[in-house]
Short mmCIF file of C-alpha atoms in Angstrom, two decimals:
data_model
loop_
_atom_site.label_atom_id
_atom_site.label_comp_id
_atom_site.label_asym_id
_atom_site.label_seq_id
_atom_site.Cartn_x
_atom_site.Cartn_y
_atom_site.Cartn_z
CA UNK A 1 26.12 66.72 -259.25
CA UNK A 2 26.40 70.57 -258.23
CA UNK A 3 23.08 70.40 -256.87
CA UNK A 4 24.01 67.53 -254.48
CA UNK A 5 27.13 69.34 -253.29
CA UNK A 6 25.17 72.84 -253.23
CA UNK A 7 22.87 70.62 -250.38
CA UNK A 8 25.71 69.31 -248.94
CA UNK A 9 27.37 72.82 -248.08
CA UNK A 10 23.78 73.52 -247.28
CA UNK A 11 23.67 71.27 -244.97
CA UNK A 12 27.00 71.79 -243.22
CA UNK A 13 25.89 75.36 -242.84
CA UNK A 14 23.07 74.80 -241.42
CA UNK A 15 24.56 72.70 -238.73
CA UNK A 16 27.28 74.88 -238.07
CA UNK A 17 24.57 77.23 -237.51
CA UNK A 18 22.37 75.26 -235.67
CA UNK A 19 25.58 74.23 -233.54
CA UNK A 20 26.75 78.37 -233.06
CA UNK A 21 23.16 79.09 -231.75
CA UNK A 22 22.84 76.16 -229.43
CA UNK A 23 26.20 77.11 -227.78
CA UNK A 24 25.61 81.00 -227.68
CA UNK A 25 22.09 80.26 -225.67
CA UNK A 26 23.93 77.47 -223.94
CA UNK A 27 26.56 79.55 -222.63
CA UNK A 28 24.20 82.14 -221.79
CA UNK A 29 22.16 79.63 -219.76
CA UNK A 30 24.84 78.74 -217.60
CA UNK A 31 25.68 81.73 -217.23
CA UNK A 32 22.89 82.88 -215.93
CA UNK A 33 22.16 80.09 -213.60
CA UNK A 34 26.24 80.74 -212.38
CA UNK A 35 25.09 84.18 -211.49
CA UNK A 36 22.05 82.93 -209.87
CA UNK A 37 23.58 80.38 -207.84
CA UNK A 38 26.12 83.43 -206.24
CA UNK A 39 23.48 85.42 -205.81
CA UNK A 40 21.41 82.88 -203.90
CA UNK A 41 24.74 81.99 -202.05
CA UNK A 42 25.45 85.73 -200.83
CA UNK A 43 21.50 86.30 -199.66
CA UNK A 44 21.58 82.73 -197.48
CA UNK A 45 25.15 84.43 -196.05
CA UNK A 46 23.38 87.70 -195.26
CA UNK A 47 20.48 85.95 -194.14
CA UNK A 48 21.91 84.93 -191.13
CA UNK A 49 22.32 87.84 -189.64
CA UNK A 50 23.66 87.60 -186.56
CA UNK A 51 25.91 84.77 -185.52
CA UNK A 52 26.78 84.13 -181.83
CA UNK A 53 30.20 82.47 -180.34
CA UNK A 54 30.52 83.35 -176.85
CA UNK A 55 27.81 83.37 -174.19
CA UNK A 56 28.52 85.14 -170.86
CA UNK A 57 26.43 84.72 -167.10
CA UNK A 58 27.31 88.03 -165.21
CA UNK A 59 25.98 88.63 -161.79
CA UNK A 60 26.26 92.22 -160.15
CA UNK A 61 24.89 94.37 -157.49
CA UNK A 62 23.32 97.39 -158.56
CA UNK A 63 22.54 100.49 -156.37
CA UNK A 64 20.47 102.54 -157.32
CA UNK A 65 19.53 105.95 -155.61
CA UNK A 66 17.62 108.68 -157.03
CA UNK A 67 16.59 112.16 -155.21
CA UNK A 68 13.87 114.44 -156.31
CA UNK A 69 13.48 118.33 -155.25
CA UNK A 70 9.56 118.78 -154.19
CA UNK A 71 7.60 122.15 -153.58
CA UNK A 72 10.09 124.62 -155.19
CA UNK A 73 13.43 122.71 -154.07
CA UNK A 74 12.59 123.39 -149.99
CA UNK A 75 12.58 118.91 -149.77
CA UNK A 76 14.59 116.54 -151.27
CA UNK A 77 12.21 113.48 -151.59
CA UNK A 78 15.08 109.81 -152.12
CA UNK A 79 14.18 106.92 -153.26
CA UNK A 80 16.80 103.79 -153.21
CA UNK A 81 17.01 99.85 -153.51
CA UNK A 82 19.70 97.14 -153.81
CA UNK A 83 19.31 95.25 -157.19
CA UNK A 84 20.83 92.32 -157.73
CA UNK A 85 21.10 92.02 -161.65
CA UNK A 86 21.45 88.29 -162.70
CA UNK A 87 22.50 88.94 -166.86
CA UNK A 88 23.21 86.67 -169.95
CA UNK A 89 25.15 88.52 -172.71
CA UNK A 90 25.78 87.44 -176.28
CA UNK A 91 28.90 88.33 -178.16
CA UNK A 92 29.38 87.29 -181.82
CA UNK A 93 28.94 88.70 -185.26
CA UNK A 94 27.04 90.67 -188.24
CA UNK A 95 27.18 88.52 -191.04
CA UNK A 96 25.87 92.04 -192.98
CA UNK A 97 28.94 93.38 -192.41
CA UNK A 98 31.35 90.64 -194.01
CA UNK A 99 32.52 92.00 -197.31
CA UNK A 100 31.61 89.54 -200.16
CA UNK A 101 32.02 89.12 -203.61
CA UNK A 102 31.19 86.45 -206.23
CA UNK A 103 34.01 84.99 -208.69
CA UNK A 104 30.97 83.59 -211.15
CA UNK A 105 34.05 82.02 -213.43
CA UNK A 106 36.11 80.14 -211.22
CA UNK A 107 32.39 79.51 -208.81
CA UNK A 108 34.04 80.85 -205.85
CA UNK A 109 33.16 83.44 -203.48
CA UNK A 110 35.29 85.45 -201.69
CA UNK A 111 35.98 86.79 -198.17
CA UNK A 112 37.84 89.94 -197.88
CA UNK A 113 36.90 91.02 -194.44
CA UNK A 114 35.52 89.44 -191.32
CA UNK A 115 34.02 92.07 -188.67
CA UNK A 116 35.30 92.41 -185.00
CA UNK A 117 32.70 90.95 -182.66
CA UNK A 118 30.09 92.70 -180.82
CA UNK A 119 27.76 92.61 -178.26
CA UNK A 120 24.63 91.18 -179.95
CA UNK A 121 21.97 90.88 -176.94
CA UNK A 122 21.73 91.29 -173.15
CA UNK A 123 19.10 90.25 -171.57
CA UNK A 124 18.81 91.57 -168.01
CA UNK A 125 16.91 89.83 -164.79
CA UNK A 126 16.61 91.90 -161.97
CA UNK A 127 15.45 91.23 -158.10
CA UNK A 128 15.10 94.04 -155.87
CA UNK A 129 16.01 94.25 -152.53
CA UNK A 130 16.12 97.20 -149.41
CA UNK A 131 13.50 99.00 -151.21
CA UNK A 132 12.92 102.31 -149.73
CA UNK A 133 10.67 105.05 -151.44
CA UNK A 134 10.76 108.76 -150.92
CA UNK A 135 7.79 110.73 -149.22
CA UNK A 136 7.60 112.63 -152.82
CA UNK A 137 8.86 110.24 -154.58
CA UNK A 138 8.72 106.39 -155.15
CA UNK A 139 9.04 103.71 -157.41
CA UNK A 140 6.55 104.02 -160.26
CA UNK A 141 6.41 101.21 -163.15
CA UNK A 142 8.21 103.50 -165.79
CA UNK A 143 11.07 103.22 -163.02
CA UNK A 144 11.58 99.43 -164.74
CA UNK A 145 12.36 100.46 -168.09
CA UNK A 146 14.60 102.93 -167.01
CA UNK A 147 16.62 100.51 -164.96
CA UNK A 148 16.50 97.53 -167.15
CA UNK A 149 18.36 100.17 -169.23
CA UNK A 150 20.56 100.80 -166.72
CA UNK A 151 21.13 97.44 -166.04
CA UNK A 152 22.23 97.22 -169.63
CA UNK A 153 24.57 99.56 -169.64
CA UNK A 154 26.14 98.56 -166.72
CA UNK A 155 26.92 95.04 -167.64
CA UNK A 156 28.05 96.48 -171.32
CA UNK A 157 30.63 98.07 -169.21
CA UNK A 158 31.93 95.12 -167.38
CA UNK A 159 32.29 93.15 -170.76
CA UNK A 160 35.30 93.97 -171.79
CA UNK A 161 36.89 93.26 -168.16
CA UNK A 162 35.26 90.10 -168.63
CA UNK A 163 37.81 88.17 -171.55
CA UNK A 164 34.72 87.20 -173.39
CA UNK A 165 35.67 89.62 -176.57
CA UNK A 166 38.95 88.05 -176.41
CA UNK A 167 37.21 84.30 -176.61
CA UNK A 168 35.11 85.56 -179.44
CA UNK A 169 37.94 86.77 -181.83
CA UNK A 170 39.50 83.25 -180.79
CA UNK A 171 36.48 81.60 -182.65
CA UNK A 172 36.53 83.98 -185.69
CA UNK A 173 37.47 81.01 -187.84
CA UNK A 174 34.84 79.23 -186.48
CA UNK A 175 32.60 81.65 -187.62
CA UNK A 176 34.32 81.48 -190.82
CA UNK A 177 33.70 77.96 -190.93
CA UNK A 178 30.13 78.23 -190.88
CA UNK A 179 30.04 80.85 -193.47
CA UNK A 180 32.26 78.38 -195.75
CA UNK A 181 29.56 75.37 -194.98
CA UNK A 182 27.42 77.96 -196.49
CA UNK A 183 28.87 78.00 -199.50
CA UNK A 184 29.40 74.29 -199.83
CA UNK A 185 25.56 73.75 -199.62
CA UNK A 186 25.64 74.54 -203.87
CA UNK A 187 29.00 73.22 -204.64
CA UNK A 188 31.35 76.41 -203.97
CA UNK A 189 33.71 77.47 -202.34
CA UNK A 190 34.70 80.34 -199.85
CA UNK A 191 38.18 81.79 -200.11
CA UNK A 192 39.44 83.69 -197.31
CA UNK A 193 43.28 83.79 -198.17
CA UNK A 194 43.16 87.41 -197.35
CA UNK A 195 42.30 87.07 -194.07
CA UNK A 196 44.71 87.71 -191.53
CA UNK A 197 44.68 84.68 -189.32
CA UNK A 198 47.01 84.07 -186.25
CA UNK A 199 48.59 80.28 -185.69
CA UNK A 200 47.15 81.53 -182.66
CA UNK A 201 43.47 81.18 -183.31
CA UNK A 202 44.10 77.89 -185.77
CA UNK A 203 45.73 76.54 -182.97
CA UNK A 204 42.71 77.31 -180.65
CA UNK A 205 40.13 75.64 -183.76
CA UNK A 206 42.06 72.60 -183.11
CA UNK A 207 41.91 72.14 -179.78
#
């Protein structure tokens, strides 16, 4: 009779065991996978890069004038056209710059800070008109480098004149949105409480 109750509490041991070790490397399973999953969801985030919201057309005229001394400063050699630069600028956001962090528990992640937009790309197309070289000095091919540079700069200038910052920090939560779509792909969820959001801007979302 003792034997059959000795196999009994054997038994019931042994699955109690059995039980404890299948729930410790359970646990520890899902846990990892948990951890995984935020890590994958963070590095798709990132991976984006560079989001754009506003798109802007700018059309300037450019002149450009340059004078160069020649034999010991005794002539001044000019050289000067008329560009008209014909520009499209992109203004949105870093997604490397959004400050992230995984709650593994509760399978959320969260948004603590959004970044201010930026200019992302310009991308200049110039046409030259009233081209008129120097005797010393004329328009060489490095000359389009340096004024696609130039043209650049100029139009970064005229940017903020231009509202289309203003637009973009309009459509910060629609940036936000796509970063939350993100996060929905693997059954999360993005919490951005923190954020500082004007009725403003939810008012312009819904419109």
């Amino acid at each position: 009779m003792g034997e059959v109750i000795d196999s009994i509490l054997g038994l019931i041991l042994g699955a109690i065991l059995m039980y404890w070790v299948y729930s410790f490397f359970g646990k520890k399973k899902s846990k990892e996978i948990t951890e995984q999953q935020s890590t994958v969801i963070l590095n798709k985030i990132r991976s984006v890069c560079k989001l754009v919201s506003v798109e802007g057309d700018f059309a300037e005229i450019y002149h450009y004038e340059n004078t160069k001394d020649s034999f010991m400063s005794l002539f001044k050699s000019k050289k000067k056209a008329l560009i008209v630069i014909k520009a499209k600028a992109h203004i949105g956001y870093d997604l490397n710059k959004l400050e992230l962090k995984a709650d593994n528990d509760k399978r959320k992640i969260i948004l603590s800070h959004f970044p201010q937009p930026e200019v992302l790309s310009i991308e200049p197309d110039l046409q030259f008109y009233d081209i008129k070289n120097g005797i010393f000095n004329s328009f060489s091919p490095t000359d389009l480098t340096k004024l696609n540079q130039e043209a650049k700069d100029h139009i970064k200038q005229k940017i903020p004149e231009s509202g289309l910052m203003e637009t973009a920090r309009k459509e910060a939560l629609q940036a936000v949105f796509v970063v939350e779509k993100i996060v929905e792909t693997i059954g999360w969820k993005l919490d951005y409480s923190s954020l500082e959001i004007s009725n403003r801007e939810k008012q312009f979302i819904e419109e």
